[in-house]
Amino acid sequence: MGGWVLLQACRDTQAWRQAGLGDLAVAVNVSPLQFRRDDIEREVANALTECELPAAALELELTESLLVADAEHVREVLQRLRALGVKFAIDDFGTGYSNLGYLQRFAVHRLKIDQSFVRRMGSSTHDEGIVRAIIEMAHCLGLQVVAEGVEDAATLHRLQGFGCEFGQGFHWSPALPAEGFCALVRNHQDSAA
């Protein structure tokens, strides 16, 4: 299933790029099981080749738990994938082991702040502090930040004030099928023109 999802995500992304929707990139979650099956490198290379998608347009989202389990093997696989041009993000940051050493060791380029912290920012100074600290720490390490679970303009504004570069959530749109996404991007392009 994971290999099919990866291939379909690359197909859709390349189709959208060829349809004139811009130099889109795609982020694909990789489960620890999929990663440990020892065919993730082959799956990634095959998907990129088959779809003629530039490797830089693919970001693999990894969980913190994957990075600490069998760290040497994971580091080697990530190095080989990085040599292809693939990028990496740590998904749901703050909910797992949060070992800051692996941020450098695995050369990720993006952290995704878990939505549980983002959604409680308005009602919890503790969670707001965690979000601010993650953003500041990521920037000190030269990493980009994505806030998950952005539900409204007030949350977006607060995150922008903290320096968060990217967000995802219902503020923009619920999850959409491929056709719905394509229409949303075209509408956005038309309104920006």
PDB file of C-alpha atoms in Angstrom:
ATOM      1  CA  MET A   1       0.000   0.000   0.000  1.00  0.00           C
ATOM      2  CA  GLY A   2       2.763   2.475   0.913  1.00  0.00           C
ATOM      3  CA  GLY A   3       4.520   1.964  -2.417  1.00  0.00           C
ATOM      4  CA  TRP A   4       1.284   2.581  -4.305  1.00  0.00           C
ATOM      5  CA  VAL A   5       0.627   5.791  -2.338  1.00  0.00           C
ATOM      6  CA  LEU A   6       4.138   7.039  -3.086  1.00  0.00           C
ATOM      7  CA  LEU A   7       3.791   6.268  -6.796  1.00  0.00           C
ATOM      8  CA  GLN A   8       0.336   7.870  -7.043  1.00  0.00           C
ATOM      9  CA  ALA A   9       1.484  10.993  -5.209  1.00  0.00           C
ATOM     10  CA  CYS A  10       4.395  11.367  -7.636  1.00  0.00           C
ATOM     11  CA  ARG A  11       2.107  10.746 -10.637  1.00  0.00           C
ATOM     12  CA  ASP A  12      -0.408  13.350  -9.510  1.00  0.00           C
ATOM     13  CA  THR A  13       2.276  15.904  -8.720  1.00  0.00           C
ATOM     14  CA  GLN A  14       3.944  15.520 -12.103  1.00  0.00           C
ATOM     15  CA  ALA A  15       0.567  15.689 -13.883  1.00  0.00           C
ATOM     16  CA  TRP A  16      -0.257  18.937 -12.064  1.00  0.00           C
ATOM     17  CA  ARG A  17       3.153  20.379 -12.900  1.00  0.00           C
ATOM     18  CA  GLN A  18       2.656  19.498 -16.568  1.00  0.00           C
ATOM     19  CA  ALA A  19      -0.842  21.004 -16.474  1.00  0.00           C
ATOM     20  CA  GLY A  20       0.709  24.353 -15.591  1.00  0.00           C
ATOM     21  CA  LEU A  21      -0.055  24.466 -11.868  1.00  0.00           C
ATOM     22  CA  GLY A  22       3.529  25.461 -11.061  1.00  0.00           C
ATOM     23  CA  ASP A  23       6.581  23.723  -9.686  1.00  0.00           C
ATOM     24  CA  LEU A  24       4.618  21.801  -7.093  1.00  0.00           C
ATOM     25  CA  ALA A  25       6.265  19.468  -4.620  1.00  0.00           C
ATOM     26  CA  VAL A  26       4.651  16.652  -2.668  1.00  0.00           C
ATOM     27  CA  ALA A  27       5.182  15.394   0.868  1.00  0.00           C
ATOM     28  CA  VAL A  28       4.483  11.710   1.494  1.00  0.00           C
ATOM     29  CA  ASN A  29       4.279  10.072   4.910  1.00  0.00           C
ATOM     30  CA  VAL A  30       6.459   6.994   5.219  1.00  0.00           C
ATOM     31  CA  SER A  31       5.528   4.543   7.922  1.00  0.00           C
ATOM     32  CA  PRO A  32       8.273   2.926  10.003  1.00  0.00           C
ATOM     33  CA  LEU A  33       7.162  -0.456   8.630  1.00  0.00           C
ATOM     34  CA  GLN A  34       7.450   0.739   5.031  1.00  0.00           C
ATOM     35  CA  PHE A  35      10.881   2.195   5.750  1.00  0.00           C
ATOM     36  CA  ARG A  36      12.176  -0.955   7.436  1.00  0.00           C
ATOM     37  CA  ARG A  37      11.119  -3.273   4.597  1.00  0.00           C
ATOM     38  CA  ASP A  38      14.404  -2.376   2.882  1.00  0.00           C
ATOM     39  CA  ASP A  39      12.747  -1.479  -0.407  1.00  0.00           C
ATOM     40  CA  ILE A  40      12.026   2.190   0.262  1.00  0.00           C
ATOM     41  CA  GLU A  41      15.027   3.273  -1.812  1.00  0.00           C
ATOM     42  CA  ARG A  42      13.880   1.206  -4.779  1.00  0.00           C
ATOM     43  CA  GLU A  43      10.280   2.425  -4.399  1.00  0.00           C
ATOM     44  CA  VAL A  44      11.377   6.062  -4.335  1.00  0.00           C
ATOM     45  CA  ALA A  45      13.765   5.718  -7.283  1.00  0.00           C
ATOM     46  CA  ASN A  46      11.171   3.818  -9.342  1.00  0.00           C
ATOM     47  CA  ALA A  47       8.409   6.338  -8.601  1.00  0.00           C
ATOM     48  CA  LEU A  48      10.597   9.305  -9.516  1.00  0.00           C
ATOM     49  CA  THR A  49      11.818   7.641 -12.717  1.00  0.00           C
ATOM     50  CA  GLU A  50       8.415   6.394 -13.828  1.00  0.00           C
ATOM     51  CA  CYS A  51       6.772   9.780 -13.222  1.00  0.00           C
ATOM     52  CA  GLU A  52       9.742  11.832 -14.445  1.00  0.00           C
ATOM     53  CA  LEU A  53       9.386  13.883 -11.288  1.00  0.00           C
ATOM     54  CA  PRO A  54      12.496  15.735 -10.089  1.00  0.00           C
ATOM     55  CA  ALA A  55      13.710  14.276  -6.804  1.00  0.00           C
ATOM     56  CA  ALA A  56      13.709  17.758  -5.247  1.00  0.00           C
ATOM     57  CA  ALA A  57       9.910  17.772  -5.683  1.00  0.00           C
ATOM     58  CA  LEU A  58       9.550  14.868  -3.237  1.00  0.00           C
ATOM     59  CA  GLU A  59       9.655  15.200   0.533  1.00  0.00           C
ATOM     60  CA  LEU A  60       9.388  12.129   2.733  1.00  0.00           C
ATOM     61  CA  GLU A  61       7.798  12.693   6.138  1.00  0.00           C
ATOM     62  CA  LEU A  62       9.286  10.518   8.858  1.00  0.00           C
ATOM     63  CA  THR A  63       8.237  10.041  12.459  1.00  0.00           C
ATOM     64  CA  GLU A  64      10.566  10.720  15.363  1.00  0.00           C
ATOM     65  CA  SER A  65      10.278   7.097  16.482  1.00  0.00           C
ATOM     66  CA  LEU A  66      11.656   5.890  13.131  1.00  0.00           C
ATOM     67  CA  LEU A  67      14.768   8.028  13.515  1.00  0.00           C
ATOM     68  CA  VAL A  68      15.721   6.617  16.898  1.00  0.00           C
ATOM     69  CA  ALA A  69      15.106   2.976  16.002  1.00  0.00           C
ATOM     70  CA  ASP A  70      18.147   1.480  14.248  1.00  0.00           C
ATOM     71  CA  ALA A  71      19.574   4.953  13.782  1.00  0.00           C
ATOM     72  CA  GLU A  72      22.659   3.922  11.806  1.00  0.00           C
ATOM     73  CA  HIS A  73      20.645   2.026   9.175  1.00  0.00           C
ATOM     74  CA  VAL A  74      18.156   4.898   8.902  1.00  0.00           C
ATOM     75  CA  ARG A  75      20.966   7.440   8.523  1.00  0.00           C
ATOM     76  CA  GLU A  76      22.562   5.423   5.712  1.00  0.00           C
ATOM     77  CA  VAL A  77      19.285   5.056   3.823  1.00  0.00           C
ATOM     78  CA  LEU A  78      18.524   8.767   4.214  1.00  0.00           C
ATOM     79  CA  GLN A  79      21.995   9.666   2.933  1.00  0.00           C
ATOM     80  CA  ARG A  80      21.442   7.605  -0.214  1.00  0.00           C
ATOM     81  CA  LEU A  81      17.986   9.100  -0.789  1.00  0.00           C
ATOM     82  CA  ARG A  82      19.327  12.596  -0.113  1.00  0.00           C
ATOM     83  CA  ALA A  83      22.014  11.960  -2.757  1.00  0.00           C
ATOM     84  CA  LEU A  84      19.136  11.548  -5.232  1.00  0.00           C
ATOM     85  CA  GLY A  85      17.813  14.955  -4.165  1.00  0.00           C
ATOM     86  CA  VAL A  86      14.909  13.815  -1.972  1.00  0.00           C
ATOM     87  CA  LYS A  87      14.102  15.998   1.063  1.00  0.00           C
ATOM     88  CA  PHE A  88      12.972  14.963   4.537  1.00  0.00           C
ATOM     89  CA  ALA A  89      10.674  16.305   7.224  1.00  0.00           C
ATOM     90  CA  ILE A  90      10.002  15.127  10.746  1.00  0.00           C
ATOM     91  CA  ASP A  91       6.259  14.721  11.109  1.00  0.00           C
ATOM     92  CA  ASP A  92       4.304  15.414  14.321  1.00  0.00           C
ATOM     93  CA  PHE A  93       7.361  16.944  15.978  1.00  0.00           C
ATOM     94  CA  GLY A  94       7.114  17.195  19.744  1.00  0.00           C
ATOM     95  CA  THR A  95       4.992  14.107  20.336  1.00  0.00           C
ATOM     96  CA  GLY A  96       7.735  11.493  20.251  1.00  0.00           C
ATOM     97  CA  TYR A  97      11.257  11.309  21.501  1.00  0.00           C
ATOM     98  CA  SER A  98      12.341  14.848  20.527  1.00  0.00           C
ATOM     99  CA  ASN A  99      16.035  14.025  20.546  1.00  0.00           C
ATOM    100  CA  LEU A 100      17.600  17.188  19.160  1.00  0.00           C
ATOM    101  CA  GLY A 101      20.728  15.326  18.083  1.00  0.00           C
ATOM    102  CA  TYR A 102      18.941  13.593  15.237  1.00  0.00           C
ATOM    103  CA  LEU A 103      17.937  16.915  13.694  1.00  0.00           C
ATOM    104  CA  GLN A 104      21.565  17.361  12.692  1.00  0.00           C
ATOM    105  CA  ARG A 105      22.514  13.714  12.265  1.00  0.00           C
ATOM    106  CA  PHE A 106      19.768  12.974   9.749  1.00  0.00           C
ATOM    107  CA  ALA A 107      19.953  16.330   7.942  1.00  0.00           C
ATOM    108  CA  VAL A 108      16.221  16.907   7.770  1.00  0.00           C
ATOM    109  CA  HIS A 109      15.187  20.238   6.299  1.00  0.00           C
ATOM    110  CA  ARG A 110      11.752  20.715   7.816  1.00  0.00           C
ATOM    111  CA  LEU A 111       9.882  20.139  11.093  1.00  0.00           C
ATOM    112  CA  LYS A 112       6.118  19.725  11.225  1.00  0.00           C
ATOM    113  CA  ILE A 113       4.722  20.866  14.567  1.00  0.00           C
ATOM    114  CA  ASP A 114       2.072  18.450  15.763  1.00  0.00           C
ATOM    115  CA  GLN A 115      -1.463  19.798  15.505  1.00  0.00           C
ATOM    116  CA  SER A 116      -2.199  19.032  19.155  1.00  0.00           C
ATOM    117  CA  PHE A 117       0.091  21.925  20.184  1.00  0.00           C
ATOM    118  CA  VAL A 118      -1.115  24.257  17.432  1.00  0.00           C
ATOM    119  CA  ARG A 119      -4.808  23.767  18.193  1.00  0.00           C
ATOM    120  CA  ARG A 120      -4.343  24.495  21.908  1.00  0.00           C
ATOM    121  CA  MET A 121      -2.203  27.617  21.427  1.00  0.00           C
ATOM    122  CA  GLY A 122      -5.123  29.984  21.966  1.00  0.00           C
ATOM    123  CA  SER A 123      -6.154  28.386  25.242  1.00  0.00           C
ATOM    124  CA  SER A 124      -2.849  27.223  26.689  1.00  0.00           C
ATOM    125  CA  THR A 125       0.183  29.410  27.290  1.00  0.00           C
ATOM    126  CA  HIS A 126       2.145  26.195  27.814  1.00  0.00           C
ATOM    127  CA  ASP A 127       1.312  24.915  24.310  1.00  0.00           C
ATOM    128  CA  GLU A 128       1.933  28.354  22.810  1.00  0.00           C
ATOM    129  CA  GLY A 129       5.351  28.329  24.464  1.00  0.00           C
ATOM    130  CA  ILE A 130       6.119  24.903  23.015  1.00  0.00           C
ATOM    131  CA  VAL A 131       5.138  26.075  19.520  1.00  0.00           C
ATOM    132  CA  ARG A 132       7.278  29.220  19.818  1.00  0.00           C
ATOM    133  CA  ALA A 133      10.218  27.201  21.146  1.00  0.00           C
ATOM    134  CA  ILE A 134      10.006  24.651  18.320  1.00  0.00           C
ATOM    135  CA  ILE A 135       9.896  27.427  15.710  1.00  0.00           C
ATOM    136  CA  GLU A 136      12.843  29.268  17.237  1.00  0.00           C
ATOM    137  CA  MET A 137      14.890  26.092  17.676  1.00  0.00           C
ATOM    138  CA  ALA A 138      14.179  25.007  14.096  1.00  0.00           C
ATOM    139  CA  HIS A 139      15.258  28.374  12.741  1.00  0.00           C
ATOM    140  CA  CYS A 140      18.466  28.290  14.793  1.00  0.00           C
ATOM    141  CA  LEU A 141      19.220  24.959  13.125  1.00  0.00           C
ATOM    142  CA  GLY A 142      18.377  26.271   9.648  1.00  0.00           C
ATOM    143  CA  LEU A 143      15.161  24.250   9.346  1.00  0.00           C
ATOM    144  CA  GLN A 144      11.820  25.275   7.884  1.00  0.00           C
ATOM    145  CA  VAL A 145       8.675  24.844   9.974  1.00  0.00           C
ATOM    146  CA  VAL A 146       5.171  23.652   9.091  1.00  0.00           C
ATOM    147  CA  ALA A 147       2.380  24.072  11.634  1.00  0.00           C
ATOM    148  CA  GLU A 148      -0.211  21.315  11.338  1.00  0.00           C
ATOM    149  CA  GLY A 149      -3.828  21.857  12.320  1.00  0.00           C
ATOM    150  CA  VAL A 150      -4.229  25.529  11.397  1.00  0.00           C
ATOM    151  CA  GLU A 151      -7.988  25.962  11.660  1.00  0.00           C
ATOM    152  CA  ASP A 152      -8.567  29.723  11.572  1.00  0.00           C
ATOM    153  CA  ALA A 153      -7.095  33.102  10.647  1.00  0.00           C
ATOM    154  CA  ALA A 154      -6.297  33.983  14.271  1.00  0.00           C
ATOM    155  CA  THR A 155      -4.082  30.910  14.651  1.00  0.00           C
ATOM    156  CA  LEU A 156      -2.432  31.611  11.301  1.00  0.00           C
ATOM    157  CA  HIS A 157      -1.731  35.215  12.304  1.00  0.00           C
ATOM    158  CA  ARG A 158      -0.222  34.134  15.619  1.00  0.00           C
ATOM    159  CA  LEU A 159       1.999  31.543  13.886  1.00  0.00           C
ATOM    160  CA  GLN A 160       3.161  34.092  11.334  1.00  0.00           C
ATOM    161  CA  GLY A 161       4.066  36.395  14.214  1.00  0.00           C
ATOM    162  CA  PHE A 162       6.261  33.608  15.604  1.00  0.00           C
ATOM    163  CA  GLY A 163       7.993  33.269  12.222  1.00  0.00           C
ATOM    164  CA  CYS A 164       6.384  30.031  11.061  1.00  0.00           C
ATOM    165  CA  GLU A 165       6.785  29.755   7.279  1.00  0.00           C
ATOM    166  CA  PHE A 166       4.213  27.117   6.382  1.00  0.00           C
ATOM    167  CA  GLY A 167       0.933  25.723   7.630  1.00  0.00           C
ATOM    168  CA  GLN A 168      -1.646  23.161   6.785  1.00  0.00           C
ATOM    169  CA  GLY A 169      -5.185  22.677   7.960  1.00  0.00           C
ATOM    170  CA  PHE A 170      -8.844  23.440   7.480  1.00  0.00           C
ATOM    171  CA  HIS A 171      -8.176  27.180   7.416  1.00  0.00           C
ATOM    172  CA  TRP A 172      -7.311  26.663   3.746  1.00  0.00           C
ATOM    173  CA  SER A 173      -9.220  23.523   2.878  1.00  0.00           C
ATOM    174  CA  PRO A 174     -10.216  20.105   4.119  1.00  0.00           C
ATOM    175  CA  ALA A 175      -8.512  17.139   2.456  1.00  0.00           C
ATOM    176  CA  LEU A 176      -9.492  17.020  -1.203  1.00  0.00           C
ATOM    177  CA  PRO A 177      -9.463  14.407  -3.950  1.00  0.00           C
ATOM    178  CA  ALA A 178      -6.999  15.119  -6.777  1.00  0.00           C
ATOM    179  CA  GLU A 179      -9.633  16.810  -8.946  1.00  0.00           C
ATOM    180  CA  GLY A 180     -10.697  19.106  -6.126  1.00  0.00           C
ATOM    181  CA  PHE A 181      -7.106  20.104  -5.428  1.00  0.00           C
ATOM    182  CA  CYS A 182      -6.508  20.921  -9.066  1.00  0.00           C
ATOM    183  CA  ALA A 183      -9.620  23.126  -9.164  1.00  0.00           C
ATOM    184  CA  LEU A 184      -8.603  24.883  -5.929  1.00  0.00           C
ATOM    185  CA  VAL A 185      -5.146  25.725  -7.302  1.00  0.00           C
ATOM    186  CA  ARG A 186      -6.591  26.950 -10.616  1.00  0.00           C
ATOM    187  CA  ASN A 187      -9.068  29.199  -8.749  1.00  0.00           C
ATOM    188  CA  HIS A 188      -6.231  30.586  -6.649  1.00  0.00           C
ATOM    189  CA  GLN A 189      -4.126  31.244  -9.752  1.00  0.00           C
ATOM    190  CA  ASP A 190      -7.058  32.976 -11.470  1.00  0.00           C
ATOM    191  CA  SER A 191      -7.760  35.215  -8.463  1.00  0.00           C
ATOM    192  CA  ALA A 192      -4.057  36.125  -8.146  1.00  0.00           C
ATOM    193  CA  ALA A 193      -3.795  37.110 -11.824  1.00  0.00           C
TER     194      ALA A 193
END
